[in-house]
Amino acid sequence: MSPLYPRLWRFCLMQTGRRDRADDLAQMTCLRALEKHAGYQPGTHLDRWLFRIAHRLWLNELRATAVRTGGGLVALEETEIPDQRVNTETNIFARQVFSKVGELPESQRVTVLLVYVEGFAYKEAAEILNIPIGTVMSRLAAARKKIAGELAETETGT
């Protein structure tokens, strides 16, 4: 599990929007995986199994929070972006895209993260999220359209 932890943590960060909550979610995921190790089938993809656990735990946390407090998600502006390199044009553009990804609805944001950041195939992302592959494709198309439109608006200044 150790080699997968950085990817798992990054996935948790994109879901939660905060480093402290990402730490908690990643740790809860590892604990749940240890508790439910009998549910893992050797020879299958451990990363998919862990991401599925993390996603379900996060959805449960969102539901519980909504019931308890009616609270919402943290704005991406409040999160720390781990890239500390010099701000080149590419870096600036990447930050703009990252910011726009953070503004996507939860379902689209998680799908974008799994496919474009973590490199899962559409089918693998569908398995992790427990949704049809067509839903993955439509979420990605909607996300691309929204991000492209917002970046175009930024470019033209409208």
Short mmCIF file of N, CA and C in Angstrom, two decimals:
data_model
loop_
_atom_site.label_atom_id
_atom_site.label_comp_id
_atom_site.label_asym_id
_atom_site.label_seq_id
_atom_site.Cartn_x
_atom_site.Cartn_y
_atom_site.Cartn_z
N MET A 1 0.83 -1.19 0.00
CA MET A 1 0.00 0.00 0.00
C MET A 1 0.87 1.26 0.00
N SER A 2 2.05 1.17 0.57
CA SER A 2 2.93 2.32 0.71
C SER A 2 3.25 3.03 -0.61
N PRO A 3 3.57 2.32 -1.70
CA PRO A 3 3.86 3.03 -2.95
C PRO A 3 2.65 3.77 -3.52
N LEU A 4 1.46 3.36 -3.15
CA LEU A 4 0.24 4.00 -3.67
C LEU A 4 -0.20 5.20 -2.82
N TYR A 5 0.39 5.36 -1.66
CA TYR A 5 -0.10 6.38 -0.73
C TYR A 5 -0.06 7.80 -1.31
N PRO A 6 1.02 8.23 -1.99
CA PRO A 6 1.00 9.59 -2.56
C PRO A 6 -0.15 9.81 -3.55
N ARG A 7 -0.44 8.83 -4.37
CA ARG A 7 -1.56 8.96 -5.32
C ARG A 7 -2.89 9.00 -4.56
N LEU A 8 -3.01 8.14 -3.56
CA LEU A 8 -4.23 8.10 -2.75
C LEU A 8 -4.43 9.45 -2.06
N TRP A 9 -3.37 9.99 -1.49
CA TRP A 9 -3.47 11.26 -0.79
C TRP A 9 -3.88 12.39 -1.75
N ARG A 10 -3.28 12.41 -2.93
CA ARG A 10 -3.62 13.43 -3.93
C ARG A 10 -5.09 13.32 -4.31
N PHE A 11 -5.57 12.10 -4.48
CA PHE A 11 -6.98 11.87 -4.79
C PHE A 11 -7.85 12.40 -3.65
N CYS A 12 -7.45 12.13 -2.43
CA CYS A 12 -8.20 12.61 -1.26
C CYS A 12 -8.18 14.14 -1.19
N LEU A 13 -7.05 14.75 -1.53
CA LEU A 13 -6.95 16.21 -1.52
C LEU A 13 -7.91 16.83 -2.53
N MET A 14 -7.98 16.25 -3.71
CA MET A 14 -8.88 16.80 -4.72
C MET A 14 -10.34 16.62 -4.34
N GLN A 15 -10.63 15.60 -3.56
CA GLN A 15 -12.01 15.42 -3.12
C GLN A 15 -12.36 16.38 -1.99
N THR A 16 -11.46 16.50 -1.01
CA THR A 16 -11.76 17.27 0.19
C THR A 16 -11.48 18.75 0.05
N GLY A 17 -10.47 19.10 -0.75
CA GLY A 17 -10.12 20.50 -0.91
C GLY A 17 -9.23 21.06 0.19
N ARG A 18 -8.85 20.24 1.16
CA ARG A 18 -8.00 20.71 2.26
C ARG A 18 -7.00 19.63 2.63
N ARG A 19 -5.78 20.06 2.95
CA ARG A 19 -4.72 19.12 3.30
C ARG A 19 -5.05 18.31 4.55
N ASP A 20 -5.55 18.97 5.59
CA ASP A 20 -5.83 18.24 6.83
C ASP A 20 -6.92 17.20 6.62
N ARG A 21 -7.92 17.54 5.85
CA ARG A 21 -9.00 16.57 5.59
C ARG A 21 -8.52 15.47 4.66
N ALA A 22 -7.61 15.81 3.74
CA ALA A 22 -7.03 14.78 2.86
C ALA A 22 -6.23 13.79 3.69
N ASP A 23 -5.46 14.30 4.66
CA ASP A 23 -4.71 13.41 5.56
C ASP A 23 -5.66 12.45 6.27
N ASP A 24 -6.73 13.01 6.83
CA ASP A 24 -7.70 12.19 7.56
C ASP A 24 -8.35 11.15 6.65
N LEU A 25 -8.76 11.58 5.46
CA LEU A 25 -9.43 10.66 4.55
C LEU A 25 -8.48 9.55 4.08
N ALA A 26 -7.25 9.90 3.78
CA ALA A 26 -6.28 8.89 3.35
C ALA A 26 -6.03 7.88 4.48
N GLN A 27 -5.91 8.38 5.70
CA GLN A 27 -5.70 7.48 6.84
C GLN A 27 -6.92 6.59 7.08
N MET A 28 -8.11 7.18 7.00
CA MET A 28 -9.33 6.37 7.16
C MET A 28 -9.42 5.31 6.07
N THR A 29 -9.01 5.67 4.86
CA THR A 29 -9.03 4.72 3.75
C THR A 29 -8.10 3.55 4.04
N CYS A 30 -6.91 3.85 4.51
CA CYS A 30 -5.96 2.77 4.82
C CYS A 30 -6.48 1.89 5.95
N LEU A 31 -7.06 2.51 6.96
CA LEU A 31 -7.63 1.72 8.06
C LEU A 31 -8.77 0.84 7.57
N ARG A 32 -9.65 1.42 6.76
CA ARG A 32 -10.77 0.64 6.24
C ARG A 32 -10.27 -0.50 5.36
N ALA A 33 -9.23 -0.24 4.58
CA ALA A 33 -8.66 -1.29 3.72
C ALA A 33 -8.09 -2.43 4.57
N LEU A 34 -7.44 -2.07 5.68
CA LEU A 34 -6.91 -3.11 6.57
C LEU A 34 -8.04 -3.90 7.22
N GLU A 35 -9.10 -3.19 7.63
CA GLU A 35 -10.24 -3.87 8.25
C GLU A 35 -10.94 -4.79 7.26
N LYS A 36 -11.01 -4.36 6.02
CA LYS A 36 -11.77 -5.09 4.99
C LYS A 36 -10.85 -5.83 4.02
N HIS A 37 -9.64 -6.17 4.46
CA HIS A 37 -8.67 -6.79 3.55
C HIS A 37 -9.20 -8.08 2.91
N ALA A 38 -10.14 -8.73 3.57
CA ALA A 38 -10.71 -9.95 2.99
C ALA A 38 -11.50 -9.64 1.72
N GLY A 39 -11.94 -8.39 1.58
CA GLY A 39 -12.70 -7.99 0.40
C GLY A 39 -11.84 -7.74 -0.82
N TYR A 40 -10.54 -7.65 -0.61
CA TYR A 40 -9.64 -7.43 -1.74
C TYR A 40 -9.29 -8.77 -2.37
N GLN A 41 -9.40 -8.83 -3.68
CA GLN A 41 -9.07 -10.06 -4.40
C GLN A 41 -7.66 -9.94 -4.95
N PRO A 42 -6.72 -10.75 -4.43
CA PRO A 42 -5.35 -10.69 -4.93
C PRO A 42 -5.32 -10.88 -6.45
N GLY A 43 -4.44 -10.15 -7.07
CA GLY A 43 -4.34 -10.21 -8.53
C GLY A 43 -5.14 -9.13 -9.21
N THR A 44 -6.00 -8.44 -8.46
CA THR A 44 -6.75 -7.32 -9.03
C THR A 44 -6.00 -6.03 -8.70
N HIS A 45 -6.49 -4.92 -9.18
CA HIS A 45 -5.81 -3.64 -9.02
C HIS A 45 -6.06 -3.05 -7.64
N LEU A 46 -5.02 -3.04 -6.82
CA LEU A 46 -5.11 -2.50 -5.47
C LEU A 46 -5.46 -1.02 -5.50
N ASP A 47 -4.91 -0.27 -6.47
CA ASP A 47 -5.19 1.16 -6.53
C ASP A 47 -6.67 1.44 -6.75
N ARG A 48 -7.30 0.71 -7.62
CA ARG A 48 -8.75 0.90 -7.86
C ARG A 48 -9.54 0.63 -6.59
N TRP A 49 -9.16 -0.44 -5.90
CA TRP A 49 -9.86 -0.83 -4.67
C TRP A 49 -9.73 0.28 -3.63
N LEU A 50 -8.52 0.82 -3.46
CA LEU A 50 -8.30 1.88 -2.47
C LEU A 50 -9.04 3.17 -2.86
N PHE A 51 -9.01 3.53 -4.12
CA PHE A 51 -9.69 4.74 -4.56
C PHE A 51 -11.20 4.60 -4.38
N ARG A 52 -11.72 3.42 -4.62
CA ARG A 52 -13.15 3.18 -4.42
C ARG A 52 -13.51 3.35 -2.94
N ILE A 53 -12.67 2.81 -2.05
CA ILE A 53 -12.90 2.96 -0.61
C ILE A 53 -12.86 4.44 -0.24
N ALA A 54 -11.84 5.16 -0.71
CA ALA A 54 -11.71 6.59 -0.39
C ALA A 54 -12.92 7.38 -0.88
N HIS A 55 -13.36 7.08 -2.09
CA HIS A 55 -14.51 7.81 -2.65
C HIS A 55 -15.77 7.54 -1.84
N ARG A 56 -15.99 6.31 -1.47
CA ARG A 56 -17.18 5.98 -0.67
C ARG A 56 -17.12 6.62 0.71
N LEU A 57 -15.94 6.60 1.34
CA LEU A 57 -15.80 7.25 2.64
C LEU A 57 -16.08 8.74 2.54
N TRP A 58 -15.58 9.37 1.48
CA TRP A 58 -15.81 10.81 1.31
C TRP A 58 -17.29 11.10 1.08
N LEU A 59 -17.95 10.31 0.25
CA LEU A 59 -19.39 10.52 0.04
C LEU A 59 -20.15 10.36 1.35
N ASN A 60 -19.78 9.37 2.14
CA ASN A 60 -20.42 9.18 3.45
C ASN A 60 -20.19 10.39 4.35
N GLU A 61 -18.97 10.93 4.32
CA GLU A 61 -18.65 12.10 5.12
C GLU A 61 -19.47 13.31 4.66
N LEU A 62 -19.61 13.50 3.36
CA LEU A 62 -20.41 14.61 2.85
C LEU A 62 -21.86 14.48 3.28
N ARG A 63 -22.39 13.28 3.19
CA ARG A 63 -23.78 13.05 3.61
C ARG A 63 -23.95 13.33 5.10
N ALA A 64 -23.02 12.83 5.90
CA ALA A 64 -23.11 13.02 7.35
C ALA A 64 -22.99 14.50 7.71
N THR A 65 -22.09 15.21 7.05
CA THR A 65 -21.92 16.64 7.31
C THR A 65 -23.18 17.41 6.92
N ALA A 66 -23.75 17.06 5.79
CA ALA A 66 -24.97 17.74 5.35
C ALA A 66 -26.10 17.53 6.34
N VAL A 67 -26.19 16.34 6.88
CA VAL A 67 -27.25 16.04 7.85
C VAL A 67 -27.00 16.78 9.15
N ARG A 68 -25.74 16.77 9.62
CA ARG A 68 -25.40 17.40 10.90
C ARG A 68 -25.47 18.91 10.85
N THR A 69 -24.85 19.50 9.83
CA THR A 69 -24.67 20.95 9.84
C THR A 69 -25.20 21.67 8.62
N GLY A 70 -25.45 20.94 7.55
CA GLY A 70 -25.83 21.60 6.31
C GLY A 70 -24.65 22.32 5.68
N GLY A 71 -23.42 21.99 6.10
CA GLY A 71 -22.21 22.65 5.62
C GLY A 71 -21.91 22.33 4.17
N GLY A 72 -21.09 23.16 3.56
CA GLY A 72 -20.71 22.96 2.16
C GLY A 72 -19.24 22.62 2.02
N LEU A 73 -18.79 22.61 0.78
CA LEU A 73 -17.39 22.30 0.48
C LEU A 73 -16.53 23.54 0.63
N VAL A 74 -15.26 23.32 0.84
CA VAL A 74 -14.30 24.40 0.95
C VAL A 74 -13.94 24.89 -0.44
N ALA A 75 -13.82 26.20 -0.60
CA ALA A 75 -13.43 26.76 -1.89
C ALA A 75 -11.99 26.38 -2.20
N LEU A 76 -11.72 26.15 -3.47
CA LEU A 76 -10.38 25.74 -3.87
C LEU A 76 -9.35 26.81 -3.54
N GLU A 77 -9.74 28.08 -3.49
CA GLU A 77 -8.80 29.14 -3.18
C GLU A 77 -8.19 28.95 -1.79
N GLU A 78 -8.89 28.24 -0.90
CA GLU A 78 -8.40 28.03 0.45
C GLU A 78 -7.44 26.85 0.53
N THR A 79 -7.27 26.11 -0.53
CA THR A 79 -6.38 24.95 -0.51
C THR A 79 -4.98 25.37 -0.90
N GLU A 80 -4.04 24.54 -0.51
CA GLU A 80 -2.65 24.78 -0.88
C GLU A 80 -2.33 23.94 -2.10
N ILE A 81 -1.71 24.55 -3.09
CA ILE A 81 -1.29 23.82 -4.27
C ILE A 81 0.16 23.41 -4.05
N PRO A 82 0.45 22.11 -4.08
CA PRO A 82 1.78 21.64 -3.71
C PRO A 82 2.91 22.03 -4.65
N ASP A 83 2.63 22.54 -5.83
CA ASP A 83 3.68 22.88 -6.79
C ASP A 83 4.35 24.19 -6.39
N GLN A 84 5.63 24.15 -6.08
CA GLN A 84 6.35 25.34 -5.63
C GLN A 84 7.34 25.84 -6.68
N ARG A 85 7.27 25.35 -7.91
CA ARG A 85 8.20 25.78 -8.96
C ARG A 85 7.96 27.23 -9.35
N VAL A 86 8.90 27.78 -10.11
CA VAL A 86 8.80 29.14 -10.61
C VAL A 86 7.58 29.25 -11.52
N ASN A 87 6.89 30.39 -11.45
CA ASN A 87 5.68 30.58 -12.25
C ASN A 87 6.00 30.88 -13.70
N THR A 88 6.15 29.85 -14.49
CA THR A 88 6.31 30.02 -15.92
C THR A 88 4.92 30.13 -16.52
N GLU A 89 4.85 30.42 -17.81
CA GLU A 89 3.54 30.50 -18.46
C GLU A 89 2.80 29.17 -18.34
N THR A 90 3.53 28.09 -18.49
CA THR A 90 2.91 26.77 -18.37
C THR A 90 2.37 26.56 -16.97
N ASN A 91 3.14 26.96 -15.98
CA ASN A 91 2.71 26.81 -14.60
C ASN A 91 1.47 27.66 -14.32
N ILE A 92 1.47 28.86 -14.84
CA ILE A 92 0.32 29.75 -14.65
C ILE A 92 -0.92 29.13 -15.29
N PHE A 93 -0.77 28.63 -16.50
CA PHE A 93 -1.90 27.99 -17.18
C PHE A 93 -2.37 26.76 -16.40
N ALA A 94 -1.42 25.96 -15.92
CA ALA A 94 -1.78 24.77 -15.14
C ALA A 94 -2.55 25.15 -13.89
N ARG A 95 -2.14 26.22 -13.24
CA ARG A 95 -2.86 26.68 -12.04
C ARG A 95 -4.28 27.15 -12.40
N GLN A 96 -4.41 27.81 -13.55
CA GLN A 96 -5.74 28.23 -13.99
C GLN A 96 -6.64 27.02 -14.23
N VAL A 97 -6.08 26.02 -14.91
CA VAL A 97 -6.86 24.81 -15.17
C VAL A 97 -7.20 24.12 -13.86
N PHE A 98 -6.21 24.00 -12.96
CA PHE A 98 -6.44 23.37 -11.66
C PHE A 98 -7.55 24.09 -10.90
N SER A 99 -7.52 25.42 -10.96
CA SER A 99 -8.54 26.21 -10.29
C SER A 99 -9.92 25.93 -10.89
N LYS A 100 -9.99 25.86 -12.21
CA LYS A 100 -11.27 25.58 -12.88
C LYS A 100 -11.75 24.17 -12.56
N VAL A 101 -10.83 23.21 -12.47
CA VAL A 101 -11.21 21.84 -12.10
C VAL A 101 -11.82 21.85 -10.70
N GLY A 102 -11.24 22.64 -9.81
CA GLY A 102 -11.76 22.73 -8.45
C GLY A 102 -13.15 23.32 -8.37
N GLU A 103 -13.55 24.08 -9.38
CA GLU A 103 -14.87 24.69 -9.41
C GLU A 103 -15.93 23.77 -10.01
N LEU A 104 -15.49 22.65 -10.58
CA LEU A 104 -16.45 21.71 -11.17
C LEU A 104 -17.31 21.07 -10.10
N PRO A 105 -18.49 20.61 -10.47
CA PRO A 105 -19.29 19.83 -9.52
C PRO A 105 -18.49 18.60 -9.07
N GLU A 106 -18.75 18.15 -7.86
CA GLU A 106 -18.02 17.02 -7.26
C GLU A 106 -17.90 15.83 -8.20
N SER A 107 -18.99 15.44 -8.82
CA SER A 107 -18.96 14.24 -9.67
C SER A 107 -18.01 14.42 -10.85
N GLN A 108 -18.01 15.59 -11.46
CA GLN A 108 -17.11 15.85 -12.59
C GLN A 108 -15.66 15.97 -12.12
N ARG A 109 -15.46 16.65 -10.98
CA ARG A 109 -14.11 16.86 -10.47
C ARG A 109 -13.42 15.53 -10.16
N VAL A 110 -14.11 14.63 -9.51
CA VAL A 110 -13.53 13.33 -9.16
C VAL A 110 -13.25 12.52 -10.42
N THR A 111 -14.14 12.58 -11.39
CA THR A 111 -13.94 11.85 -12.64
C THR A 111 -12.73 12.39 -13.39
N VAL A 112 -12.59 13.71 -13.47
CA VAL A 112 -11.43 14.32 -14.12
C VAL A 112 -10.14 13.89 -13.41
N LEU A 113 -10.15 13.91 -12.10
CA LEU A 113 -8.97 13.51 -11.34
C LEU A 113 -8.57 12.08 -11.65
N LEU A 114 -9.53 11.18 -11.63
CA LEU A 114 -9.21 9.77 -11.88
C LEU A 114 -8.65 9.54 -13.28
N VAL A 115 -9.26 10.14 -14.28
CA VAL A 115 -8.86 9.87 -15.66
C VAL A 115 -7.64 10.69 -16.08
N TYR A 116 -7.66 11.99 -15.86
CA TYR A 116 -6.61 12.85 -16.38
C TYR A 116 -5.40 13.00 -15.46
N VAL A 117 -5.61 12.91 -14.17
CA VAL A 117 -4.48 13.05 -13.24
C VAL A 117 -3.90 11.69 -12.88
N GLU A 118 -4.77 10.77 -12.50
CA GLU A 118 -4.29 9.45 -12.07
C GLU A 118 -4.09 8.48 -13.22
N GLY A 119 -4.62 8.81 -14.38
CA GLY A 119 -4.37 8.00 -15.57
C GLY A 119 -5.18 6.72 -15.69
N PHE A 120 -6.28 6.64 -14.96
CA PHE A 120 -7.14 5.47 -15.09
C PHE A 120 -7.88 5.51 -16.42
N ALA A 121 -8.12 4.35 -16.99
CA ALA A 121 -8.94 4.24 -18.19
C ALA A 121 -10.39 4.55 -17.81
N TYR A 122 -11.20 4.88 -18.79
CA TYR A 122 -12.61 5.17 -18.52
C TYR A 122 -13.27 4.01 -17.77
N LYS A 123 -13.00 2.80 -18.21
CA LYS A 123 -13.60 1.63 -17.58
C LYS A 123 -13.17 1.51 -16.12
N GLU A 124 -11.89 1.78 -15.86
CA GLU A 124 -11.39 1.70 -14.48
C GLU A 124 -12.03 2.77 -13.61
N ALA A 125 -12.15 3.98 -14.13
CA ALA A 125 -12.80 5.06 -13.38
C ALA A 125 -14.26 4.71 -13.10
N ALA A 126 -14.91 4.11 -14.08
CA ALA A 126 -16.31 3.69 -13.89
C ALA A 126 -16.41 2.66 -12.76
N GLU A 127 -15.46 1.75 -12.70
CA GLU A 127 -15.47 0.74 -11.63
C GLU A 127 -15.23 1.38 -10.27
N ILE A 128 -14.29 2.31 -10.20
CA ILE A 128 -14.00 2.98 -8.93
C ILE A 128 -15.22 3.74 -8.43
N LEU A 129 -15.88 4.45 -9.34
CA LEU A 129 -17.02 5.29 -8.97
C LEU A 129 -18.34 4.52 -8.95
N ASN A 130 -18.30 3.28 -9.41
CA ASN A 130 -19.50 2.44 -9.46
C ASN A 130 -20.60 3.08 -10.31
N ILE A 131 -20.19 3.53 -11.51
CA ILE A 131 -21.12 4.14 -12.46
C ILE A 131 -20.86 3.54 -13.84
N PRO A 132 -21.80 3.69 -14.77
CA PRO A 132 -21.58 3.19 -16.13
C PRO A 132 -20.47 3.99 -16.83
N ILE A 133 -19.80 3.35 -17.77
CA ILE A 133 -18.72 4.00 -18.52
C ILE A 133 -19.24 5.20 -19.30
N GLY A 134 -20.47 5.13 -19.77
CA GLY A 134 -21.06 6.26 -20.49
C GLY A 134 -21.19 7.49 -19.60
N THR A 135 -21.44 7.28 -18.32
CA THR A 135 -21.52 8.40 -17.37
C THR A 135 -20.15 9.04 -17.20
N VAL A 136 -19.11 8.21 -17.15
CA VAL A 136 -17.74 8.75 -17.08
C VAL A 136 -17.49 9.63 -18.30
N MET A 137 -17.83 9.13 -19.46
CA MET A 137 -17.59 9.88 -20.70
C MET A 137 -18.37 11.19 -20.72
N SER A 138 -19.62 11.16 -20.29
CA SER A 138 -20.41 12.39 -20.31
C SER A 138 -19.92 13.39 -19.27
N ARG A 139 -19.48 12.91 -18.11
CA ARG A 139 -18.94 13.82 -17.10
C ARG A 139 -17.66 14.50 -17.60
N LEU A 140 -16.81 13.72 -18.26
CA LEU A 140 -15.57 14.28 -18.80
C LEU A 140 -15.85 15.29 -19.91
N ALA A 141 -16.80 14.97 -20.77
CA ALA A 141 -17.15 15.90 -21.86
C ALA A 141 -17.70 17.20 -21.29
N ALA A 142 -18.57 17.09 -20.29
CA ALA A 142 -19.14 18.29 -19.67
C ALA A 142 -18.06 19.11 -18.97
N ALA A 143 -17.14 18.43 -18.31
CA ALA A 143 -16.04 19.12 -17.61
C ALA A 143 -15.13 19.83 -18.61
N ARG A 144 -14.78 19.14 -19.69
CA ARG A 144 -13.92 19.77 -20.71
C ARG A 144 -14.59 21.00 -21.29
N LYS A 145 -15.87 20.88 -21.59
CA LYS A 145 -16.61 22.00 -22.19
C LYS A 145 -16.65 23.19 -21.23
N LYS A 146 -16.92 22.92 -19.96
CA LYS A 146 -17.02 23.99 -18.98
C LYS A 146 -15.66 24.67 -18.78
N ILE A 147 -14.61 23.88 -18.63
CA ILE A 147 -13.28 24.44 -18.41
C ILE A 147 -12.83 25.24 -19.63
N ALA A 148 -13.02 24.69 -20.81
CA ALA A 148 -12.62 25.39 -22.04
C ALA A 148 -13.36 26.71 -22.17
N GLY A 149 -14.65 26.70 -21.88
CA GLY A 149 -15.44 27.92 -21.96
C GLY A 149 -14.98 28.98 -20.97
N GLU A 150 -14.69 28.56 -19.75
CA GLU A 150 -14.25 29.51 -18.74
C GLU A 150 -12.85 30.04 -19.03
N LEU A 151 -11.98 29.19 -19.54
CA LEU A 151 -10.64 29.66 -19.90
C LEU A 151 -10.70 30.61 -21.09
N ALA A 152 -11.61 30.35 -22.03
CA ALA A 152 -11.77 31.25 -23.17
C ALA A 152 -12.28 32.61 -22.70
N GLU A 153 -13.19 32.61 -21.73
CA GLU A 153 -13.69 33.87 -21.18
C GLU A 153 -12.56 34.64 -20.50
N THR A 154 -11.69 33.94 -19.80
CA THR A 154 -10.56 34.57 -19.13
C THR A 154 -9.62 35.20 -20.15
N GLU A 155 -9.39 34.49 -21.26
CA GLU A 155 -8.51 34.99 -22.32
C GLU A 155 -9.06 36.26 -22.96
N THR A 156 -10.38 36.28 -23.20
CA THR A 156 -10.98 37.44 -23.87
C THR A 156 -11.35 38.54 -22.89
N GLY A 157 -11.33 38.20 -21.60
CA GLY A 157 -11.63 39.21 -20.59
C GLY A 157 -13.09 39.52 -20.44
N THR A 158 -13.95 38.59 -20.87
CA THR A 158 -15.39 38.84 -20.74
C THR A 158 -15.94 38.22 -19.50
#
